[in-house]
JSON list of C-alpha atoms in Angstrom, two decimals:
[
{"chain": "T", "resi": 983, "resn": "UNK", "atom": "CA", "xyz": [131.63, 85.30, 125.98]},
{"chain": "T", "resi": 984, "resn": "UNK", "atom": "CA", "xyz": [133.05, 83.31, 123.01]},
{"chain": "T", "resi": 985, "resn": "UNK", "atom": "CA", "xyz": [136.46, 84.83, 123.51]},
{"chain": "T", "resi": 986, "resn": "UNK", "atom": "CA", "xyz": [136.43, 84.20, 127.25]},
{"chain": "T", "resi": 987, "resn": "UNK", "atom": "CA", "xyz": [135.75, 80.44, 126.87]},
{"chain": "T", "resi": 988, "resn": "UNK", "atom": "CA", "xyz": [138.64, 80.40, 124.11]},
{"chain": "T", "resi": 989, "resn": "UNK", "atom": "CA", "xyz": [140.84, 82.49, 126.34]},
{"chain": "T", "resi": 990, "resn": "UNK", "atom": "CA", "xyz": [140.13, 80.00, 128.97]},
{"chain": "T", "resi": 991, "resn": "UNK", "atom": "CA", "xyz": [140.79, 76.59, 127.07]},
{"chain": "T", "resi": 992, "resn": "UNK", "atom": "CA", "xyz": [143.87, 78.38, 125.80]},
{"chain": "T", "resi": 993, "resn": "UNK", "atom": "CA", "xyz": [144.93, 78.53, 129.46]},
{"chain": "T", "resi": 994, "resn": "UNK", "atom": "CA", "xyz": [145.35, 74.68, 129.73]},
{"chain": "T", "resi": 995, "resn": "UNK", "atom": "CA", "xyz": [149.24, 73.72, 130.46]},
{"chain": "T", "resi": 996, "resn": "UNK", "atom": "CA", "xyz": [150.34, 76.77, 130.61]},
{"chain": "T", "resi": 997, "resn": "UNK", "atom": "CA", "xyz": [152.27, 78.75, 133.87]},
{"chain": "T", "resi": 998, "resn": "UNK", "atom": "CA", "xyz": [154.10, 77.01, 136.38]},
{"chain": "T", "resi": 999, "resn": "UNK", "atom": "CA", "xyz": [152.15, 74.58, 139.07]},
{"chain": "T", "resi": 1000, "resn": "UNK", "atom": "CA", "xyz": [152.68, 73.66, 142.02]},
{"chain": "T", "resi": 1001, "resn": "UNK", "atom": "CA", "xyz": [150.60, 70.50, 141.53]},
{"chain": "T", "resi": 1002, "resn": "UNK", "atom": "CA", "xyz": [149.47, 68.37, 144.14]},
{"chain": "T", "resi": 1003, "resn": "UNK", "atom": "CA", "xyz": [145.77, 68.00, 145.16]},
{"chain": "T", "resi": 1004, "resn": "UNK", "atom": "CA", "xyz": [142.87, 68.76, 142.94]},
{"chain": "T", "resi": 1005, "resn": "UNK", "atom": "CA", "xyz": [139.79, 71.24, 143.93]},
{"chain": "T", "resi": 1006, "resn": "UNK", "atom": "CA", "xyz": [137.34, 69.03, 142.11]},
{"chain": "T", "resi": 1007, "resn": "UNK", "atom": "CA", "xyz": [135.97, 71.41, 139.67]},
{"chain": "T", "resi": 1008, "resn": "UNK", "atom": "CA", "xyz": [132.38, 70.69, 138.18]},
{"chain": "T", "resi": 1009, "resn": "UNK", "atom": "CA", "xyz": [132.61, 69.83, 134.36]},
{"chain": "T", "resi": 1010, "resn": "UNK", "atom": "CA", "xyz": [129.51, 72.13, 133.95]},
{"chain": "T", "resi": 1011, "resn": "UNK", "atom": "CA", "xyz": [132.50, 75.26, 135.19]},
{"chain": "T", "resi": 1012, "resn": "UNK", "atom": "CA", "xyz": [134.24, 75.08, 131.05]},
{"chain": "T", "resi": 1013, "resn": "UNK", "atom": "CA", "xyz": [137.56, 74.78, 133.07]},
{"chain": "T", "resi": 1014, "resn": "UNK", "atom": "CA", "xyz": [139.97, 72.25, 130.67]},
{"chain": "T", "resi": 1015, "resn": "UNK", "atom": "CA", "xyz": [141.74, 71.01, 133.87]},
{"chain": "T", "resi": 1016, "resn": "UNK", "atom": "CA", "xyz": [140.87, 70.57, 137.64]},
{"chain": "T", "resi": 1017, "resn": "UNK", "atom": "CA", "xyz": [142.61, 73.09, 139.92]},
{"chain": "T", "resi": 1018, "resn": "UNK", "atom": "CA", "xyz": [145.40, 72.20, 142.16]},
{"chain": "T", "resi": 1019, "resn": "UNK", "atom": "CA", "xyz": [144.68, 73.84, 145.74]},
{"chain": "T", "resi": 1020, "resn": "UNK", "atom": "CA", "xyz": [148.07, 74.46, 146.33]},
{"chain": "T", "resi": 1021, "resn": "UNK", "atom": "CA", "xyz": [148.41, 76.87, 143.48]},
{"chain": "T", "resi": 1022, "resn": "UNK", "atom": "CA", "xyz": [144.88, 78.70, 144.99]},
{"chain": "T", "resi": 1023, "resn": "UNK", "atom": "CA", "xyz": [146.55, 78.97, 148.26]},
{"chain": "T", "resi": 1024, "resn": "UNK", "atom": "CA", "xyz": [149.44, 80.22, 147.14]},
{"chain": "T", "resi": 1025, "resn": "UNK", "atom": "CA", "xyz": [147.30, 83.18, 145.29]},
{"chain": "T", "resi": 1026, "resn": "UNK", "atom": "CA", "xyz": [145.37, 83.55, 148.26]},
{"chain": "T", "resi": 1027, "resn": "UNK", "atom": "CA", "xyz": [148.25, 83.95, 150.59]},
{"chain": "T", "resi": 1028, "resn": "UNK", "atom": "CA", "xyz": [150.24, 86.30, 148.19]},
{"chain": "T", "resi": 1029, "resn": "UNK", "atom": "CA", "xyz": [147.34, 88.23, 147.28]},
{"chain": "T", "resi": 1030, "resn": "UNK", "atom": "CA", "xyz": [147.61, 91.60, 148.64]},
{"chain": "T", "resi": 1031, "resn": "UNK", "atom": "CA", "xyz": [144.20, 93.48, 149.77]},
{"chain": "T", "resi": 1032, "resn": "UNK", "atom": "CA", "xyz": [141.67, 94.78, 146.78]},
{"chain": "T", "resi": 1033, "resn": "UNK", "atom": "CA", "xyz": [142.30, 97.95, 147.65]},
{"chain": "T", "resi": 1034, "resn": "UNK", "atom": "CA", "xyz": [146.20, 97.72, 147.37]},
{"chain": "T", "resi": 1035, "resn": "UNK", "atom": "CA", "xyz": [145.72, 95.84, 143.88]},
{"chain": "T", "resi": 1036, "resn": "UNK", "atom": "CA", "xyz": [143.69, 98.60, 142.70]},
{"chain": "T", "resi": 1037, "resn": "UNK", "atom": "CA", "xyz": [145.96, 101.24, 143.66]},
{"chain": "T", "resi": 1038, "resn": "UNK", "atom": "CA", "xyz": [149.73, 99.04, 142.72]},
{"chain": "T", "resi": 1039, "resn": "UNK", "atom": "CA", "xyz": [147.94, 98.07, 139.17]},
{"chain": "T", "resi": 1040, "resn": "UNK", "atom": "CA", "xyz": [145.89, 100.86, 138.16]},
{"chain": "T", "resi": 1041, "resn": "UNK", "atom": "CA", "xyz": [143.98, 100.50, 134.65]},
{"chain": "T", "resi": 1042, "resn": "UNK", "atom": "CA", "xyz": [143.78, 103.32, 132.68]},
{"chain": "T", "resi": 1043, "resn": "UNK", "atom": "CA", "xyz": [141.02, 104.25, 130.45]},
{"chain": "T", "resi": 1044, "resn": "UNK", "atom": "CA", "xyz": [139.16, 102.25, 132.52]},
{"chain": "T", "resi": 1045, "resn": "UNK", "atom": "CA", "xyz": [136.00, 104.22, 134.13]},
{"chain": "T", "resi": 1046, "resn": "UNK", "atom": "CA", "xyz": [135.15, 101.43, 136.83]},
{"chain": "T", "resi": 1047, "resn": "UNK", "atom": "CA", "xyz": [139.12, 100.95, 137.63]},
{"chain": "T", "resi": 1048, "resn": "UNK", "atom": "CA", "xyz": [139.07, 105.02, 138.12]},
{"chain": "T", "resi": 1049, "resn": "UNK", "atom": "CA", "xyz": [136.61, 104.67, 141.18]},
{"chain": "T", "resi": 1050, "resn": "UNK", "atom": "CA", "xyz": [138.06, 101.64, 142.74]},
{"chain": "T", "resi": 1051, "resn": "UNK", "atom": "CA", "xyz": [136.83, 98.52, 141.20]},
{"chain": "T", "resi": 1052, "resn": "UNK", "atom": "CA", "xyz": [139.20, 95.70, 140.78]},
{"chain": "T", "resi": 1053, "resn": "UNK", "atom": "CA", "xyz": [140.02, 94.94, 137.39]},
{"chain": "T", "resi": 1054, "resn": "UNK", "atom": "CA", "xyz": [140.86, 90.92, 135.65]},
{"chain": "T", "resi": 1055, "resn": "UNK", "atom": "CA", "xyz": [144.01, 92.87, 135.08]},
{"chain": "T", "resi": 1056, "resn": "UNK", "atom": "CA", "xyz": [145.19, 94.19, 137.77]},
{"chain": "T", "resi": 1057, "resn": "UNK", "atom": "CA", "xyz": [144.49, 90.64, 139.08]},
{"chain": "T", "resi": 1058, "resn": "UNK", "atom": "CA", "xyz": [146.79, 89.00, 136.56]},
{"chain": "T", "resi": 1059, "resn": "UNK", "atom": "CA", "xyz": [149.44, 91.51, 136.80]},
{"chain": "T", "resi": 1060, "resn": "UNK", "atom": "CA", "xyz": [149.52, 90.79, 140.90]},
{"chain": "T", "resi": 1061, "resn": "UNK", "atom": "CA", "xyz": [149.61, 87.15, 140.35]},
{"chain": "T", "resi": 1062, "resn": "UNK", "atom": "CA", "xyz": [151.99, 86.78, 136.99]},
{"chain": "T", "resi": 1063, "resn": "UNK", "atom": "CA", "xyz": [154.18, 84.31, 138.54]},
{"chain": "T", "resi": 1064, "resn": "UNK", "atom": "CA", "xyz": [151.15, 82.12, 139.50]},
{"chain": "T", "resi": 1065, "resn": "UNK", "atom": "CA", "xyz": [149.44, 79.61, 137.37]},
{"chain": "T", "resi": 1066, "resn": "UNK", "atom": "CA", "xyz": [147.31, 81.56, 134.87]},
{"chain": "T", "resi": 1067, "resn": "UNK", "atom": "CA", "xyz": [144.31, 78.82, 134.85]},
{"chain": "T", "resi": 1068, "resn": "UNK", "atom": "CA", "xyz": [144.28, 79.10, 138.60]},
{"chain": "T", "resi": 1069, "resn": "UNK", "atom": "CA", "xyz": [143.77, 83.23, 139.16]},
{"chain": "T", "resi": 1070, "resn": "UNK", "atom": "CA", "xyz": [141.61, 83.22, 136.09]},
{"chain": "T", "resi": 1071, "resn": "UNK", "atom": "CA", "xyz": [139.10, 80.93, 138.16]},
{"chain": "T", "resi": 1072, "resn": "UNK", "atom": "CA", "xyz": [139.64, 82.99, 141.27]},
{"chain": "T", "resi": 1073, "resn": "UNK", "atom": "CA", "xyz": [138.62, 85.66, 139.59]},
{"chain": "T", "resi": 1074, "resn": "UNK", "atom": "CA", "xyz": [135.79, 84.44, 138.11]},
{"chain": "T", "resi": 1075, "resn": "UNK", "atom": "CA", "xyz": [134.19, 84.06, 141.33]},
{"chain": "T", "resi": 1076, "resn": "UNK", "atom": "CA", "xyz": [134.61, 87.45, 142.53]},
{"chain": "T", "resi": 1077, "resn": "UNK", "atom": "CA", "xyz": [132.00, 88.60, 139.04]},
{"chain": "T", "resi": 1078, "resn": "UNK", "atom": "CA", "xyz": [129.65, 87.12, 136.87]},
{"chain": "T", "resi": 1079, "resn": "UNK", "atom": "CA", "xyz": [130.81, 87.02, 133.30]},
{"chain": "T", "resi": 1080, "resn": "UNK", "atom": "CA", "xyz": [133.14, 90.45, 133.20]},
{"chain": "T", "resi": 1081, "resn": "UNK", "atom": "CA", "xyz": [136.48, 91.82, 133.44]},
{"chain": "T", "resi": 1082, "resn": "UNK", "atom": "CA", "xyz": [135.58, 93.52, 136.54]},
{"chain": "T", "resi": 1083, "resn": "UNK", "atom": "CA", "xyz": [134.12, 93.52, 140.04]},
{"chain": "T", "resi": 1084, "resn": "UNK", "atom": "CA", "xyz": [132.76, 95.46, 142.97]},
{"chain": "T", "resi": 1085, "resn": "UNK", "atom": "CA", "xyz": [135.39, 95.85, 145.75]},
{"chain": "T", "resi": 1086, "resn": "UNK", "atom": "CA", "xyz": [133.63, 94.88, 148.96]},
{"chain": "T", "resi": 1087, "resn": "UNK", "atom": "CA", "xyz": [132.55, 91.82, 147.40]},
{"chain": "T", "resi": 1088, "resn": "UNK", "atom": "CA", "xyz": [135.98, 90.83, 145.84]},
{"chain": "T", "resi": 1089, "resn": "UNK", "atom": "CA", "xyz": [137.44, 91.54, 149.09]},
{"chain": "T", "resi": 1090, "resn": "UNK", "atom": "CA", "xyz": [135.05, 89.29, 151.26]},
{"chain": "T", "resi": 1091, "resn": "UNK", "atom": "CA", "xyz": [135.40, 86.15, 148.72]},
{"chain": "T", "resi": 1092, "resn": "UNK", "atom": "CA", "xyz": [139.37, 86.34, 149.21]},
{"chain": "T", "resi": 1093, "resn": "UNK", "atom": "CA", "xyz": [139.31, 86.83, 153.27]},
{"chain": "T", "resi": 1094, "resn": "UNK", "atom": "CA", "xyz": [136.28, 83.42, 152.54]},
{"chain": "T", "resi": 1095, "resn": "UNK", "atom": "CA", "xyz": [138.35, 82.14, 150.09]},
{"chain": "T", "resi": 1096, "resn": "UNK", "atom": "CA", "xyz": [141.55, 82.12, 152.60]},
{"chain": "T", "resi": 1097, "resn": "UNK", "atom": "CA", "xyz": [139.42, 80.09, 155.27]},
{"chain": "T", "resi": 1098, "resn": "UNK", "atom": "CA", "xyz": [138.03, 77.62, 153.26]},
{"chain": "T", "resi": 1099, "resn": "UNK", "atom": "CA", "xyz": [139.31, 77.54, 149.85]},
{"chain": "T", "resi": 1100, "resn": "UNK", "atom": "CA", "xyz": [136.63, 74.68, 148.70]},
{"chain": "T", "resi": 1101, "resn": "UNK", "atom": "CA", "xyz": [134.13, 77.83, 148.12]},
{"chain": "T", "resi": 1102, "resn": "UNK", "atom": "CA", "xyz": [135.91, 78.28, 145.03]},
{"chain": "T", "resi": 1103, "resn": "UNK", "atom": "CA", "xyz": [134.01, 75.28, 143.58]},
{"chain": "T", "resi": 1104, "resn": "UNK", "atom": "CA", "xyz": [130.40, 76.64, 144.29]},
{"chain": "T", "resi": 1105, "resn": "UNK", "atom": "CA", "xyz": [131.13, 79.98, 143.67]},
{"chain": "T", "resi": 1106, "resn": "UNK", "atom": "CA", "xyz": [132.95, 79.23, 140.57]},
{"chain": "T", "resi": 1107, "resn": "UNK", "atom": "CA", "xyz": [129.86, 77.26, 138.74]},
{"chain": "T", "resi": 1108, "resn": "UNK", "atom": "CA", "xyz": [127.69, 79.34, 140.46]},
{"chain": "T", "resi": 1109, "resn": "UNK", "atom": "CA", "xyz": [129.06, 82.09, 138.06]},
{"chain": "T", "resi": 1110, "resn": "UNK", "atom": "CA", "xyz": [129.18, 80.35, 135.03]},
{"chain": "T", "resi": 1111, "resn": "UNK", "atom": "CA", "xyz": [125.24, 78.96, 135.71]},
{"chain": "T", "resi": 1112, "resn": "UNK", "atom": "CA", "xyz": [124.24, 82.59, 135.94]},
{"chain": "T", "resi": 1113, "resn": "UNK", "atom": "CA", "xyz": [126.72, 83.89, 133.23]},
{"chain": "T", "resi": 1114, "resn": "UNK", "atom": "CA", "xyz": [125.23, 81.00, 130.44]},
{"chain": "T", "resi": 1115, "resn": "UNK", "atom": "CA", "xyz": [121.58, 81.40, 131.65]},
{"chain": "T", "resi": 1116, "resn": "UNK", "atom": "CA", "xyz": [121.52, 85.21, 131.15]},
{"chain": "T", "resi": 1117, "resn": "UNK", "atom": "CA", "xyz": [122.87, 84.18, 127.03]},
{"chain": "T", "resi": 1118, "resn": "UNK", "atom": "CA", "xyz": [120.24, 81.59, 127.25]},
{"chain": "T", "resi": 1119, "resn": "UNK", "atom": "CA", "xyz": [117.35, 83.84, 128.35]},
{"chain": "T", "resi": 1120, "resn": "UNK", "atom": "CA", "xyz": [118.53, 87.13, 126.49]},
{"chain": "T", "resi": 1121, "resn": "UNK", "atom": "CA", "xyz": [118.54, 84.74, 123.16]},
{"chain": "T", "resi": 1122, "resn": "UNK", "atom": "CA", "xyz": [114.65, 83.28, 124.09]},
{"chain": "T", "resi": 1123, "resn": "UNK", "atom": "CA", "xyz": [113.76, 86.61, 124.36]},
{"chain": "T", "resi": 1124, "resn": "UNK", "atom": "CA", "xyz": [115.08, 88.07, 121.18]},
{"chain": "T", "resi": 1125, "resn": "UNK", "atom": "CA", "xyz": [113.72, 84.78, 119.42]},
{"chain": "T", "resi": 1126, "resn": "UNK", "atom": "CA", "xyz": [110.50, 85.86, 121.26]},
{"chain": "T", "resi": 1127, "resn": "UNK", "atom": "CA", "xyz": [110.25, 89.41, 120.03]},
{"chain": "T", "resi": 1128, "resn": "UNK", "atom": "CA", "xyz": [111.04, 87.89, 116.84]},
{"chain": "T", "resi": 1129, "resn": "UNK", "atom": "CA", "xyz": [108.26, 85.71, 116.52]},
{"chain": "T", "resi": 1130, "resn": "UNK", "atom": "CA", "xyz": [105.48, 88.07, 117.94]},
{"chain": "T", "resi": 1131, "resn": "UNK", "atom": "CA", "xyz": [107.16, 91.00, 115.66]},
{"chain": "T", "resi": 1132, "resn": "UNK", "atom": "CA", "xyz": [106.68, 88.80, 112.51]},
{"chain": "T", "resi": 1133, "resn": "UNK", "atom": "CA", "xyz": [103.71, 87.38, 113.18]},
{"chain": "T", "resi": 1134, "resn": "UNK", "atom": "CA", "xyz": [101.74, 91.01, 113.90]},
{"chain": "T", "resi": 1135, "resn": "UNK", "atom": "CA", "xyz": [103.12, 92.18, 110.44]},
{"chain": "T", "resi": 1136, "resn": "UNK", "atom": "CA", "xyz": [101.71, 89.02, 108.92]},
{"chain": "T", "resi": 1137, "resn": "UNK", "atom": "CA", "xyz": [98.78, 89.42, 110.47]},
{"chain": "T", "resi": 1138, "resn": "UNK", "atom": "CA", "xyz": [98.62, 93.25, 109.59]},
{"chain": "T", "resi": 1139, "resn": "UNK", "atom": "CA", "xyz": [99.99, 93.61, 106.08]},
{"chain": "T", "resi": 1140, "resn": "UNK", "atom": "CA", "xyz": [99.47, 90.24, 104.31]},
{"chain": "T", "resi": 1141, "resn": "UNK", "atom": "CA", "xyz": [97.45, 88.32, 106.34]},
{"chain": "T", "resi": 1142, "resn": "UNK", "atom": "CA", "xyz": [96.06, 85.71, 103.36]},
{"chain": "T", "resi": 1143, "resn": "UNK", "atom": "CA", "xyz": [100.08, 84.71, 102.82]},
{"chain": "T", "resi": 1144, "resn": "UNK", "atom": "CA", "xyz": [100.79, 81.08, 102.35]},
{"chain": "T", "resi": 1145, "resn": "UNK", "atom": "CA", "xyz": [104.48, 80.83, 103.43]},
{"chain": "T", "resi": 1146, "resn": "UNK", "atom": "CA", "xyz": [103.38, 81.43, 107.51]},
{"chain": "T", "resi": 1147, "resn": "UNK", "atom": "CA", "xyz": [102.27, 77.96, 107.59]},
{"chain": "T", "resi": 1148, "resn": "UNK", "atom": "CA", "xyz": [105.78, 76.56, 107.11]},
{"chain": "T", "resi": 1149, "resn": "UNK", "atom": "CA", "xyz": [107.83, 78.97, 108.12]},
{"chain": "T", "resi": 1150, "resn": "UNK", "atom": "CA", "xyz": [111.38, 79.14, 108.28]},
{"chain": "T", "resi": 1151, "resn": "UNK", "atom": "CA", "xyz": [111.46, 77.58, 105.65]},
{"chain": "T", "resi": 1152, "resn": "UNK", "atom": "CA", "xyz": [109.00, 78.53, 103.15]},
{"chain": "T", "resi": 1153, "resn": "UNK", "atom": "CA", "xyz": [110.98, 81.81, 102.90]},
{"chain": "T", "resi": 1154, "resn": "UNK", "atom": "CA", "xyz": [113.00, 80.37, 100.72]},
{"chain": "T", "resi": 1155, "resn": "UNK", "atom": "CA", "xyz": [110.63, 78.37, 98.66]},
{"chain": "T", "resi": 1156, "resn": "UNK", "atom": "CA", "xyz": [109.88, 80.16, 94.93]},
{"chain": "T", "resi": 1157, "resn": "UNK", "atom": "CA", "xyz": [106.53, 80.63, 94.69]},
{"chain": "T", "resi": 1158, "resn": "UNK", "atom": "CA", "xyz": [105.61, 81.39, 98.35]},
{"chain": "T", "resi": 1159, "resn": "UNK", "atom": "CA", "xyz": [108.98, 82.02, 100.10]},
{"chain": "T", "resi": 1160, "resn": "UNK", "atom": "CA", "xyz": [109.59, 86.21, 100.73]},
{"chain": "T", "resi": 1161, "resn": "UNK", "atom": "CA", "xyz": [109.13, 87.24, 96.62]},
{"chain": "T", "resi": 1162, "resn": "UNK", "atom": "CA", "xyz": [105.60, 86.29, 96.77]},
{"chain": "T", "resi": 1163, "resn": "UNK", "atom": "CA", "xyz": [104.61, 88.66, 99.84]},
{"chain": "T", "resi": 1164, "resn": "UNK", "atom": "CA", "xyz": [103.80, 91.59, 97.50]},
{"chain": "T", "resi": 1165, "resn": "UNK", "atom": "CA", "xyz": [100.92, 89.45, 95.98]},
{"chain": "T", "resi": 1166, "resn": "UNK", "atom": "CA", "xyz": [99.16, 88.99, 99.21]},
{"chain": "T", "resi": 1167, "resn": "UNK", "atom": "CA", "xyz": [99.80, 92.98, 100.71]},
{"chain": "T", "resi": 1168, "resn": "UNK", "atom": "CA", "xyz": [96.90, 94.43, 102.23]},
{"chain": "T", "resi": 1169, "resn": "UNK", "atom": "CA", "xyz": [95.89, 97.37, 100.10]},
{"chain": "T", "resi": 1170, "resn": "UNK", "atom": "CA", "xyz": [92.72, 99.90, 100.22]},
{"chain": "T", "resi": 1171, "resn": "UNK", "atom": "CA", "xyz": [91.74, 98.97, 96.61]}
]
């Protein structure tokens, strides 16, 4: 996810534009710049069906790609000549945080997408929101099962341990931090 969000502030200035008006990106999206809806229409309009950019740009190695699903790739390759910034966005709203995307549901955003290109904006935060809550969650619940893990070995092996009560940072401290666990070990003696 790091690498995407560098990938995408690398993206800033770069590829031609056809300027003009902005989308009106929300801040919250990560985008460095505001999207200029003539360079979305312009994608849209060129854009051939999914199922043509699957078959014209085929991925190999790619197990998803082999059965159809559109690829960021194939994407890009389709849209070279258009602002990079601009189909990385697009493409963002067809998935949620990957390199590739289910078909049917790529190819319904577009045809929406070609009526009213202001989706984009919803659709593209909408993304991000659920991309950055899943890290968010996935790294409460590791900190979580941390916490619970630890504390039943405490509890279990050297329950009488001094170094809980301050914890993280009595680990480090010399006479109670993680060296001084052995004198407080549970033992059948």
């Amino acid at each position: 996810m790091y690498n995407n969000v560098k990938t995408i502030q690398g993206l800033k200035g770069k590829g031609p534009t056809l300027g003009g008006e902005k989308l009106g990106l929300n801040p919250l999206c990560g985008y460095p710049e505001d999207l200029s809806i003539a360079d979305i229409k312009k994608i849209l309009d060129d854009c051939p069906s999914v199922e043509e950019l699957v078959r014209k740009y085929p991925v190999e190695g790619n197990f998803l790609a082999d059965r159809g699903y559109l690829t960021y790739s194939a994407f890009a390759e389709a849209n070279k000549n258009n602002n990079p910034l601009t189909v990385r966005a697009i493409f963002d709203t067809l998935n949620t945080s990957t390199d590739v995307c289910n078909p049917e549901t790529a190819q319904e955003k577009l045809d929406s997408y070609r009526e009213n290109p202001d989706l984009i904006k919803g659709e593209l935060l909408k993304s991000k929101l659920i991309g950055f809550s899943s890290i968010f969650v996935l790294l409460f619940l590791l900190g979580l099962a941390d916490v619970i893990a630890f504390g039943h070995a405490k509890d279990g092996w050297f329950p009488e341990w001094p170094g809980a009560q301050n914890l993280p940072w009595s680990l480090f401290d010399a006479d109670i931090g993680l060296g001084a666990i052995p004198q407080y070990w549970v033992s059948d003696d």
